[in-house]
Amino acid sequence: MKSIYLKKLAVCALVWGAVACTGKKVETGSLRVIPLPQEVEEVADAAPFVIKPSTQVCYSAGNEKLERTARFLASYIKEASGTEVKVSTSTKGKNRIVLEVDKSIAHPEGYELTVDAGKVILKGATEAAVFYGIQTIYKALPLTQGQALASLPAGTVKDYPRFGYRGFLVDVGRHFFSVDYLKEIIDMLALHNINYFHWHLTEDQGWRIEIKKYPRLTEVGSYRKETITAPGSKEYDGVPVSGFYTQEEAKEIVRYAAERFITVIPEIDMPGHMLAALASYPELGCTGGPYEVATRFGVLEDVLCGGNPKTLQFAKDVLEEIMDIFPSEYIHIGGDECPKVRWKACRKCQAKIRELGLKTTPGHTKEDQLQTYFMGEVEKVINARGRKMLGWDEILEGHPTATSTVMAWTSVNAGIKSAQLNHKTIITPIMYLYLSNPRNNRLTGVNSVGRVYNFEPVADTLTEQERQNIIGAQGCIWTEWTKDSVKMEWQMMPRISALCEIQWTEPEKKDLDDFLKRLRHQLDIYTLRGYHYKQDIEEAYQKAE
Ligand code: ACM
Ligand code: ZN
């Protein structure tokens, strides 16, 4: 049966050239997508799998997650090719794309894809793995949009991610982005096989999540009257910025992301970056205020008081509500950029330091150690609910508990130090993976993309054992100067393609020239989806022509 079908297609190809039996032209894509799968084999002279209106996407009956994934694939196929295919549970027969879970695949996010003219079989170790497989199928389709039939090249893919943690941060504190737009961002992450959305929810310039026990956080803290017009400027724009997410809206984001196998990690940044909370509840600060939600950026000196028992209670209460909303194993509590100016002069902070017997030691002031105590107390609340604390690398300035996971942002060395201290570590250095970094945004074209692409998250100075502590990498968008979706996407794209390849693909398979060739199709997908990308990358193709 199989050989007859193949022969029939071969005859079609012979008689009509690129025209299929339906009379429509056929175009074929490539299995060499972004991120590049670990193993790809395309059989050049074999007939492709042509997607027609009679094609079915099939899943195992009773598996809701696979059913949803099958429907996603049908919608992707429609988007790319214009062809409306059916979704069904009958997996037998030809002209089908069959999705199934195969527990014999060793890697929990691993999948195997086999394409021939008669059938496409996608097997994943888990439903999440099948989801990564359908991303590959989507990106392997030519964007024919009804002008021709789309086909997948015959061949095989065997794939799995290099890192289990593939993250992306969006700061909604400096500028607010709507629930609908965050869903679009989540779709962008899904396209790049990213599995963690790090949602930076609180800042000096705005508190964005409803906390029922502390209503003033959003009544007062989610609003600022204006914003500085440029770095170092003395001018303010007079334009208010406000907005927050209700707990129900946050749960909706969690659900939307989970359907795309993305975990939302909430961040409540403490004890620094808390001015919006202090403006809402001045008694939580060392001086008692008055405070105002920040209208300029940078590292501000007013932080949560480290010696006031009310502050610790506040942090614990907030996190209890946060853990009710977010099922994520990781809960991020910041810990970055907390100046100790106020703590040094605060009676309550100094009394707490004496009570705890904290002493300055080489490399760690007694105030640093008060922060470590504070974070440690908060971590207990997180651990009590079976969750894990995540913090920025400044938590290493004290002696964080062995169970803290560190997000290394200040430098490449911070990641090395964290891994050497045996902390699970996520690599996100400001100079490579902050896609909103103004200095890097001055880079254009291939230089801009190459800066991310050529970054290797696992330093070669680490021992084999220390390397195991690097659990992944993350890209970040901080929104001081990102007010709208155009700028957001311009900063994300196309560098998120480079990011996802360092998160997913084994480094020995990486090659910038080859990546740029594959990026052409990814840019076309961005255009199709209406994503704004940094147009200067087009120069790479104009020069190559
Ligand atoms: C940070 O960029 N302050 C984590
Ligand atoms: Zn204090």
Coordinates of C-alpha atoms and ligand atoms in Angstrom, one line a residue:
M1 CA 0.0 0.0 0.0
K2 CA 2.7 2.4 1.0
S3 CA 4.8 1.8 -2.1
I4 CA 1.8 2.3 -4.4
Y5 CA 1.0 5.6 -2.7
L6 CA 4.5 6.7 -3.0
K7 CA 4.6 5.7 -6.7
K8 CA 1.4 7.6 -7.3
L9 CA 2.9 10.8 -5.8
A10 CA 6.1 10.2 -7.8
V11 CA 4.0 9.9 -11.0
C12 CA 2.2 13.1 -10.1
A13 CA 5.6 14.8 -9.6
L14 CA 6.8 13.4 -12.8
V15 CA 3.9 14.3 -15.0
W16 CA 3.1 17.8 -13.5
G17 CA 6.4 18.7 -12.1
A18 CA 5.8 20.7 -9.0
V19 CA 2.0 20.4 -9.4
A20 CA 0.2 17.9 -7.2
C21 CA -2.7 15.7 -8.3
T22 CA -5.1 18.3 -7.1
G23 CA -3.8 20.7 -9.7
K24 CA -2.3 23.0 -7.1
K25 CA 1.4 23.7 -7.0
V26 CA 3.2 22.1 -4.0
E27 CA 5.9 23.8 -2.0
T28 CA 8.1 22.1 0.5
G29 CA 9.6 23.5 3.7
S30 CA 12.6 22.4 5.7
L31 CA 13.0 20.3 8.9
R32 CA 16.0 22.5 9.8
V33 CA 14.0 24.9 11.9
I34 CA 14.9 27.3 14.8
P35 CA 15.9 26.1 17.3
L36 CA 17.8 23.5 15.3
P37 CA 16.8 20.0 16.3
Q38 CA 19.6 17.8 17.7
E39 CA 19.3 15.4 14.8
V40 CA 17.7 16.1 11.4
E41 CA 17.7 14.0 8.3
E42 CA 15.9 15.0 5.2
V43 CA 15.6 12.5 2.3
A44 CA 16.1 14.7 -0.7
D45 CA 14.8 12.5 -3.4
A46 CA 11.7 11.1 -1.5
A47 CA 8.3 12.5 -2.0
P48 CA 7.1 15.0 0.7
F49 CA 4.0 14.8 2.8
V50 CA 1.5 17.1 1.2
I51 CA -1.1 18.8 3.4
K52 CA -4.5 18.7 1.8
P53 CA -8.0 19.5 3.0
S54 CA -8.5 15.7 3.5
T55 CA -5.4 15.5 5.8
Q56 CA -6.2 14.6 9.4
V57 CA -4.3 15.5 12.6
C58 CA -4.9 12.6 14.9
Y59 CA -4.4 12.1 18.7
S60 CA -5.1 9.3 21.1
A61 CA -8.7 9.4 22.3
G62 CA -9.2 10.6 25.9
N63 CA -6.0 12.6 26.1
E64 CA -7.2 16.2 26.6
K65 CA -3.7 17.7 26.4
L66 CA -3.0 15.9 23.1
E67 CA -6.3 16.9 21.8
R68 CA -5.6 20.6 22.5
T69 CA -2.1 20.2 20.9
A70 CA -3.7 18.6 17.8
R71 CA -6.1 21.6 17.5
F72 CA -3.1 24.0 17.9
L73 CA -1.4 22.1 15.0
A74 CA -4.5 22.3 12.8
S75 CA -4.6 26.1 13.5
Y76 CA -0.9 26.5 12.7
I77 CA -1.4 24.6 9.4
K78 CA -4.2 26.9 8.5
E79 CA -2.1 29.9 9.3
A80 CA 0.9 28.7 7.3
S81 CA -0.8 27.0 4.3
G82 CA -4.4 28.3 4.3
T83 CA -5.5 24.6 4.3
E84 CA -8.1 23.6 6.8
V85 CA -7.4 20.1 8.1
K86 CA -9.5 17.9 10.3
V87 CA -8.7 16.8 13.8
S88 CA -9.6 13.2 14.7
T89 CA -8.9 10.3 17.0
S90 CA -8.7 7.6 14.3
T91 CA -4.9 7.1 14.0
K92 CA -5.0 4.3 11.3
G93 CA -4.6 5.0 7.6
K94 CA -2.7 7.3 5.3
N95 CA -2.8 11.1 4.9
R96 CA -2.5 11.6 8.7
I97 CA -0.3 13.5 11.1
V98 CA -0.4 11.3 14.2
L99 CA 0.5 12.7 17.6
E100 CA 1.2 10.2 20.4
V101 CA 3.0 9.9 23.7
D102 CA 5.7 7.3 23.8
K103 CA 7.1 6.8 27.2
S104 CA 10.0 4.8 25.8
I105 CA 11.6 8.1 24.7
A106 CA 14.2 8.8 27.3
H107 CA 14.3 12.5 27.6
P108 CA 11.2 14.0 29.2
E109 CA 11.0 16.7 26.6
G110 CA 12.3 14.6 23.8
Y111 CA 10.3 13.9 20.6
E112 CA 10.8 12.0 17.3
L113 CA 9.2 13.0 14.1
T114 CA 9.0 10.8 11.0
V115 CA 7.8 12.2 7.7
D116 CA 7.0 10.2 4.5
A117 CA 4.7 10.9 1.7
G118 CA 1.9 8.8 3.3
K119 CA 2.1 9.8 7.0
V120 CA 3.7 12.0 9.6
I121 CA 4.3 10.4 13.0
L122 CA 5.2 12.6 16.0
K123 CA 6.0 10.7 19.2
G124 CA 6.9 12.6 22.4
A125 CA 8.0 11.4 25.8
T126 CA 5.3 13.6 27.3
E127 CA 2.5 15.9 26.0
A128 CA 5.0 18.8 26.4
A129 CA 7.4 17.0 24.1
V130 CA 4.7 16.5 21.5
F131 CA 4.0 20.3 21.8
Y132 CA 7.7 21.0 20.9
G133 CA 7.3 18.6 18.0
I134 CA 4.3 20.5 16.6
Q135 CA 6.3 23.7 16.8
T136 CA 8.9 22.0 14.6
I137 CA 6.2 20.9 12.1
Y138 CA 4.8 24.4 12.0
K139 CA 8.2 25.9 11.3
A140 CA 9.0 23.2 8.8
L141 CA 6.0 24.3 6.6
P142 CA 6.4 26.7 3.8
L143 CA 4.1 29.8 4.2
T144 CA 2.0 29.2 1.1
Q145 CA -1.2 30.7 2.5
G146 CA -3.5 29.2 -0.1
Q147 CA -1.3 30.0 -3.1
A148 CA 0.1 26.5 -3.1
L149 CA -0.2 23.3 -1.1
A150 CA 2.3 23.1 1.7
S151 CA 4.3 20.0 2.2
L152 CA 6.8 18.6 4.8
P153 CA 10.0 17.1 3.4
A154 CA 10.4 13.4 4.0
G155 CA 12.9 12.7 6.7
T156 CA 13.3 12.3 10.5
V157 CA 13.9 14.5 13.5
K158 CA 15.2 13.3 16.9
D159 CA 15.1 16.1 19.3
Y160 CA 15.4 17.1 22.9
P161 CA 16.4 20.4 24.7
R162 CA 19.8 21.0 26.1
F163 CA 18.5 22.8 29.1
G164 CA 15.4 22.1 31.2
Y165 CA 15.0 25.8 32.1
R166 CA 14.4 28.0 29.0
G167 CA 13.2 31.3 30.3
F168 CA 12.0 34.7 29.3
L169 CA 11.4 37.7 31.6
V170 CA 9.0 40.6 31.0
D171 CA 9.0 43.5 33.5
V172 CA 5.5 44.9 33.8
G173 CA 6.4 47.2 36.7
R174 CA 8.0 50.0 34.7
H175 CA 5.3 49.8 32.0
F176 CA 2.1 47.9 32.1
F177 CA 1.1 45.5 29.4
S178 CA -2.5 44.2 29.0
V179 CA -3.6 40.6 29.6
D180 CA -4.3 40.2 25.9
Y181 CA -0.8 41.4 24.9
L182 CA 0.8 39.1 27.5
K183 CA -1.0 36.2 25.8
E184 CA 0.6 37.2 22.6
I185 CA 4.0 37.2 24.2
I186 CA 3.3 33.8 25.6
D187 CA 2.6 32.6 22.0
M188 CA 5.9 34.1 21.0
L189 CA 7.6 32.2 23.7
A190 CA 5.9 29.0 22.6
L191 CA 7.1 29.5 19.0
H192 CA 10.6 29.4 20.4
N193 CA 10.2 26.3 22.7
I194 CA 10.6 28.5 25.8
N195 CA 9.0 26.9 28.9
Y196 CA 9.2 29.6 31.6
F197 CA 7.6 33.0 31.6
H198 CA 9.2 35.0 34.4
W199 CA 6.7 37.7 35.2
H200 CA 8.3 40.6 37.1
L201 CA 5.3 42.0 38.8
T202 CA 6.4 44.6 41.2
E203 CA 8.7 47.6 41.0
D204 CA 9.6 51.0 42.4
Q205 CA 7.5 52.4 39.5
G206 CA 4.4 50.2 39.9
W207 CA 2.9 47.4 41.8
R208 CA 0.9 45.3 39.3
I209 CA -0.7 42.3 41.1
E210 CA -3.8 42.4 43.3
I211 CA -3.1 41.3 46.9
K212 CA -6.4 41.1 48.8
K213 CA -4.9 41.6 52.3
Y214 CA -3.1 44.8 51.2
P215 CA -5.5 46.6 48.8
R216 CA -3.6 49.9 48.8
L217 CA -0.8 48.1 46.9
T218 CA -2.9 48.4 43.8
E219 CA -5.1 51.3 44.8
V220 CA -2.0 53.5 45.4
G221 CA 1.0 51.5 44.2
S222 CA -0.2 50.7 40.7
Y223 CA -0.3 54.4 39.6
R224 CA 2.5 56.9 39.0
K225 CA 1.9 60.4 37.9
E226 CA 4.6 60.7 35.2
T227 CA 7.9 59.3 34.0
I228 CA 11.3 60.8 33.3
T229 CA 11.7 61.5 29.6
A230 CA 15.3 60.0 29.0
P231 CA 18.2 58.6 31.0
G232 CA 19.8 61.4 33.1
S233 CA 17.1 63.9 32.1
K234 CA 15.5 66.4 34.5
E235 CA 12.3 66.4 32.5
Y236 CA 9.2 64.5 33.2
D237 CA 6.5 63.7 30.6
G238 CA 3.4 64.5 32.7
V239 CA 1.7 61.2 31.5
P240 CA 0.3 58.9 34.2
V241 CA 1.1 55.2 34.0
S242 CA -1.2 52.7 35.8
G243 CA -2.6 49.3 35.6
F244 CA -2.6 46.0 37.5
Y245 CA -3.8 42.4 37.1
T246 CA -6.6 41.0 39.3
Q247 CA -5.9 37.6 40.8
E248 CA -8.4 36.2 38.3
E249 CA -6.6 37.7 35.4
A250 CA -3.3 36.4 36.7
K251 CA -4.8 32.9 36.9
E252 CA -6.0 33.3 33.3
I253 CA -2.4 34.0 32.2
V254 CA -1.3 30.9 34.2
R255 CA -3.9 28.8 32.4
Y256 CA -3.1 30.2 29.0
A257 CA 0.6 29.6 29.5
A258 CA 0.0 26.1 30.9
E259 CA -1.9 25.1 27.7
R260 CA 1.3 25.9 25.9
F261 CA 3.4 24.0 28.4
I262 CA 4.9 27.3 29.8
T263 CA 5.2 27.8 33.6
V264 CA 4.6 31.3 34.9
I265 CA 7.1 32.2 37.6
P266 CA 5.9 35.3 39.6
E267 CA 8.5 37.7 40.9
I268 CA 7.8 39.9 43.9
D269 CA 11.1 41.8 44.1
M270 CA 12.2 42.4 47.8
P271 CA 13.6 44.0 49.9
G272 CA 14.7 46.6 47.3
H273 CA 12.7 47.9 44.3
M274 CA 9.7 48.3 46.8
L275 CA 8.9 52.0 46.6
A276 CA 5.4 51.4 45.2
A277 CA 4.7 49.2 48.2
L278 CA 6.2 51.9 50.5
A279 CA 4.0 54.6 48.9
S280 CA 1.0 52.3 49.7
Y281 CA 2.1 51.3 53.3
P282 CA 4.7 53.9 54.5
E283 CA 5.1 52.0 57.8
L284 CA 7.0 49.3 55.9
G285 CA 10.0 51.6 55.3
C286 CA 12.8 52.6 57.6
T287 CA 11.9 56.3 57.7
G288 CA 8.1 56.0 57.6
G289 CA 7.9 58.2 54.5
P290 CA 6.1 59.9 53.0
Y291 CA 6.9 58.1 49.8
E292 CA 5.8 58.4 46.2
V293 CA 5.6 55.8 43.5
A294 CA 8.9 56.3 41.6
T295 CA 8.9 58.5 38.4
R296 CA 12.5 57.9 37.6
F297 CA 14.6 54.7 37.2
G298 CA 17.7 53.3 38.8
V299 CA 18.6 51.9 42.2
L300 CA 16.7 53.8 44.8
E301 CA 17.6 54.0 48.5
D302 CA 14.2 53.6 50.1
V303 CA 13.6 49.8 50.6
L304 CA 11.6 47.6 52.9
C305 CA 12.8 48.0 56.5
G306 CA 14.8 44.9 57.5
G307 CA 14.2 45.2 61.2
N308 CA 10.4 45.8 61.4
P309 CA 8.5 42.6 62.1
K310 CA 5.5 44.1 60.2
T311 CA 7.7 44.0 57.0
L312 CA 8.5 40.3 57.3
Q313 CA 4.8 39.6 57.9
F314 CA 3.9 41.7 54.9
A315 CA 6.4 39.7 52.7
K316 CA 5.0 36.4 53.9
D317 CA 1.4 37.4 53.5
V318 CA 2.0 38.6 50.0
L319 CA 3.8 35.4 49.0
E320 CA 1.0 33.2 50.5
E321 CA -1.5 34.9 48.1
I322 CA 1.0 34.7 45.3
M323 CA 1.4 31.0 45.8
D324 CA -2.4 30.6 45.8
I325 CA -2.4 32.1 42.3
F326 CA 0.7 30.6 40.8
P327 CA 1.3 26.8 41.0
S328 CA 4.9 27.3 39.8
E329 CA 7.5 25.3 41.7
Y330 CA 9.8 28.4 41.5
I331 CA 8.8 31.6 43.3
H332 CA 11.1 34.5 42.6
I333 CA 11.7 37.0 45.4
G334 CA 14.2 39.3 43.8
G335 CA 17.0 40.2 46.2
D336 CA 18.8 42.5 43.7
E337 CA 19.9 46.1 44.0
C338 CA 19.1 46.7 47.7
P339 CA 21.2 49.6 49.0
K340 CA 21.8 49.5 52.7
V341 CA 21.9 53.3 53.3
R342 CA 18.6 53.4 55.2
W343 CA 19.3 50.2 57.1
K344 CA 22.6 51.6 58.4
A345 CA 20.8 54.6 59.9
C346 CA 17.6 52.8 61.0
R347 CA 17.1 52.0 64.7
K348 CA 14.9 49.0 64.0
C349 CA 17.3 47.5 61.5
Q350 CA 20.3 48.0 63.8
A351 CA 18.3 46.5 66.8
K352 CA 17.5 43.4 64.6
I353 CA 21.2 43.1 63.7
R354 CA 22.1 43.1 67.4
E355 CA 19.3 40.7 68.3
L356 CA 20.5 38.2 65.6
G357 CA 24.2 38.8 66.6
L358 CA 25.2 39.6 63.0
K359 CA 28.7 40.8 62.6
T360 CA 30.5 42.3 59.6
T361 CA 32.9 39.7 58.1
P362 CA 35.3 40.1 55.1
G363 CA 33.1 40.5 52.0
H364 CA 29.8 40.6 53.9
T365 CA 28.5 43.6 56.0
K366 CA 26.2 43.0 58.9
E367 CA 23.5 44.7 56.8
D368 CA 24.1 42.2 53.9
Q369 CA 23.6 39.5 56.5
L370 CA 20.4 41.1 57.6
Q371 CA 19.2 40.8 54.1
T372 CA 20.2 37.1 54.0
Y373 CA 18.3 36.6 57.2
F374 CA 15.2 38.3 55.7
M375 CA 15.4 36.3 52.5
G376 CA 15.9 33.1 54.6
E377 CA 12.8 33.7 56.6
V378 CA 10.8 34.3 53.5
E379 CA 12.2 31.2 51.9
K380 CA 10.8 29.2 54.8
V381 CA 7.3 30.2 53.8
I382 CA 8.0 29.2 50.2
N383 CA 9.5 25.9 51.2
A384 CA 6.6 25.1 53.6
R385 CA 4.4 25.0 50.5
G386 CA 6.7 22.7 48.7
R387 CA 8.1 25.5 46.4
K388 CA 11.6 26.7 45.6
M389 CA 13.0 30.1 46.1
L390 CA 14.6 31.9 43.2
G391 CA 16.7 35.1 43.6
W392 CA 19.0 37.4 41.7
D393 CA 22.7 36.8 42.2
E394 CA 23.1 39.5 44.9
I395 CA 21.7 36.9 47.3
L396 CA 25.2 35.5 47.1
E397 CA 26.4 38.6 49.0
G398 CA 25.1 36.9 52.1
H399 CA 25.1 33.1 52.6
P400 CA 21.9 32.0 51.0
T401 CA 20.5 28.6 51.9
A402 CA 21.8 25.7 49.8
T403 CA 18.3 25.3 48.3
S404 CA 18.1 28.8 46.8
T405 CA 18.3 28.8 43.0
V406 CA 20.3 31.8 41.7
M407 CA 19.5 33.8 38.6
A408 CA 22.9 35.2 37.5
W409 CA 22.5 38.6 35.9
T410 CA 25.3 41.0 37.0
S411 CA 28.1 39.3 35.1
V412 CA 29.3 36.0 33.5
N413 CA 31.4 35.6 36.7
A414 CA 28.3 35.7 38.9
G415 CA 27.0 32.6 37.2
I416 CA 30.4 30.9 37.6
K417 CA 30.5 31.8 41.3
S418 CA 27.0 30.6 41.9
A419 CA 27.6 27.2 40.2
Q420 CA 30.9 26.8 42.1
L421 CA 29.0 27.5 45.4
N422 CA 26.8 24.6 44.3
H423 CA 23.6 26.5 43.7
K424 CA 21.3 25.6 40.8
T425 CA 21.9 28.5 38.5
I426 CA 20.1 30.2 35.6
I427 CA 22.3 32.3 33.3
T428 CA 21.0 35.7 32.2
P429 CA 23.9 38.1 32.0
I430 CA 23.0 41.7 31.4
M431 CA 25.7 42.1 28.7
Y432 CA 24.4 39.2 26.5
L433 CA 20.8 38.3 27.4
Y434 CA 19.2 41.5 28.5
L435 CA 17.5 42.2 25.2
S436 CA 16.4 45.7 26.4
N437 CA 20.0 46.7 27.3
P438 CA 20.5 50.1 25.6
R439 CA 24.2 49.4 24.8
N440 CA 23.4 46.2 23.0
N441 CA 20.4 47.7 21.3
R442 CA 22.9 50.0 19.5
L443 CA 24.3 46.9 17.7
T444 CA 22.6 46.2 14.4
G445 CA 22.0 43.3 12.0
V446 CA 24.2 40.2 12.3
N447 CA 26.2 41.8 15.2
S448 CA 23.1 42.2 17.3
V449 CA 21.9 38.6 16.7
G450 CA 25.5 37.2 16.9
R451 CA 26.1 38.8 20.3
V452 CA 23.3 36.6 21.7
Y453 CA 23.9 33.6 19.4
N454 CA 27.6 33.2 20.3
F455 CA 27.1 33.5 24.0
E456 CA 27.8 30.2 25.7
P457 CA 26.0 29.9 29.1
V458 CA 28.2 27.2 30.5
A459 CA 31.7 28.6 31.2
D460 CA 34.5 26.3 30.3
T461 CA 36.3 27.0 33.6
L462 CA 33.6 25.0 35.4
T463 CA 34.3 21.4 36.4
E464 CA 32.0 18.7 35.1
Q465 CA 30.2 18.6 38.4
E466 CA 29.8 22.4 38.6
R467 CA 28.4 22.4 35.0
Q468 CA 25.5 20.3 36.2
N469 CA 24.4 23.3 38.3
I470 CA 23.7 25.4 35.2
I471 CA 20.0 24.5 34.7
G472 CA 19.3 27.0 31.9
A473 CA 19.4 30.4 30.4
Q474 CA 17.0 33.3 30.2
G475 CA 16.4 36.4 28.1
C476 CA 15.0 39.5 29.8
I477 CA 13.1 42.6 28.7
W478 CA 13.1 45.4 31.3
T479 CA 10.6 48.1 30.4
E480 CA 12.0 51.4 31.6
W481 CA 12.2 52.6 28.0
T482 CA 9.7 50.0 26.6
K483 CA 6.3 51.6 26.5
D484 CA 4.5 49.7 23.8
S485 CA 4.3 46.4 21.9
V486 CA 6.3 47.7 18.9
K487 CA 9.4 48.4 21.0
M488 CA 8.9 45.2 23.0
E489 CA 8.9 43.1 19.9
W490 CA 11.7 45.1 18.2
Q491 CA 13.9 44.3 21.2
M492 CA 12.8 40.6 21.3
M493 CA 13.0 39.8 17.6
P494 CA 14.9 38.3 16.0
R495 CA 17.3 37.9 19.0
I496 CA 14.8 35.6 20.7
S497 CA 15.6 33.1 17.9
A498 CA 19.3 33.3 18.8
L499 CA 18.3 32.9 22.5
C500 CA 16.2 29.8 21.9
E501 CA 18.9 28.1 20.0
I502 CA 21.4 28.6 22.9
Q503 CA 18.7 27.3 25.3
W504 CA 17.7 24.3 23.2
T505 CA 20.4 23.1 20.8
E506 CA 23.7 21.4 21.9
P507 CA 26.5 24.0 21.4
E508 CA 28.6 21.8 19.0
K509 CA 25.7 22.0 16.5
K510 CA 25.6 25.8 16.5
D511 CA 26.8 27.7 13.5
L512 CA 26.0 31.4 13.0
D513 CA 26.0 31.3 9.2
D514 CA 23.7 28.3 9.1
F515 CA 21.5 30.0 11.7
L516 CA 21.2 33.1 9.6
K517 CA 20.1 31.0 6.6
R518 CA 17.4 29.3 8.8
L519 CA 16.4 32.7 10.3
R520 CA 15.1 33.9 6.9
H521 CA 12.0 31.6 7.3
Q522 CA 11.6 32.6 11.0
L523 CA 11.5 36.2 9.9
D524 CA 8.8 35.3 7.5
I525 CA 6.8 33.7 10.3
Y526 CA 7.2 36.9 12.3
T527 CA 5.8 38.9 9.4
L528 CA 2.9 36.4 9.0
R529 CA 2.0 36.7 12.7
G530 CA 2.4 40.5 12.7
Y531 CA 5.4 40.5 15.1
H532 CA 7.6 43.6 14.7
Y533 CA 11.2 42.6 14.2
K534 CA 14.3 44.6 14.0
Q535 CA 14.5 45.2 10.3
D536 CA 18.3 45.8 10.1
I537 CA 18.7 42.0 10.0
E538 CA 17.4 42.1 6.4
E539 CA 20.8 43.6 5.5
A540 CA 22.3 40.2 6.1
Y541 CA 20.3 38.8 3.3
Q542 CA 20.7 41.7 0.9
K543 CA 24.5 41.5 1.2
A544 CA 24.3 37.7 0.7
E545 CA 22.4 38.1 -2.6
Ligands
ACM1 C1 18.2 43.2 37.7 O1 18.4 43.5 36.5 N1 18.2 44.2 38.6 C2 17.9 41.9 38.1
ZN2 ZN 14.9 49.7 58.9

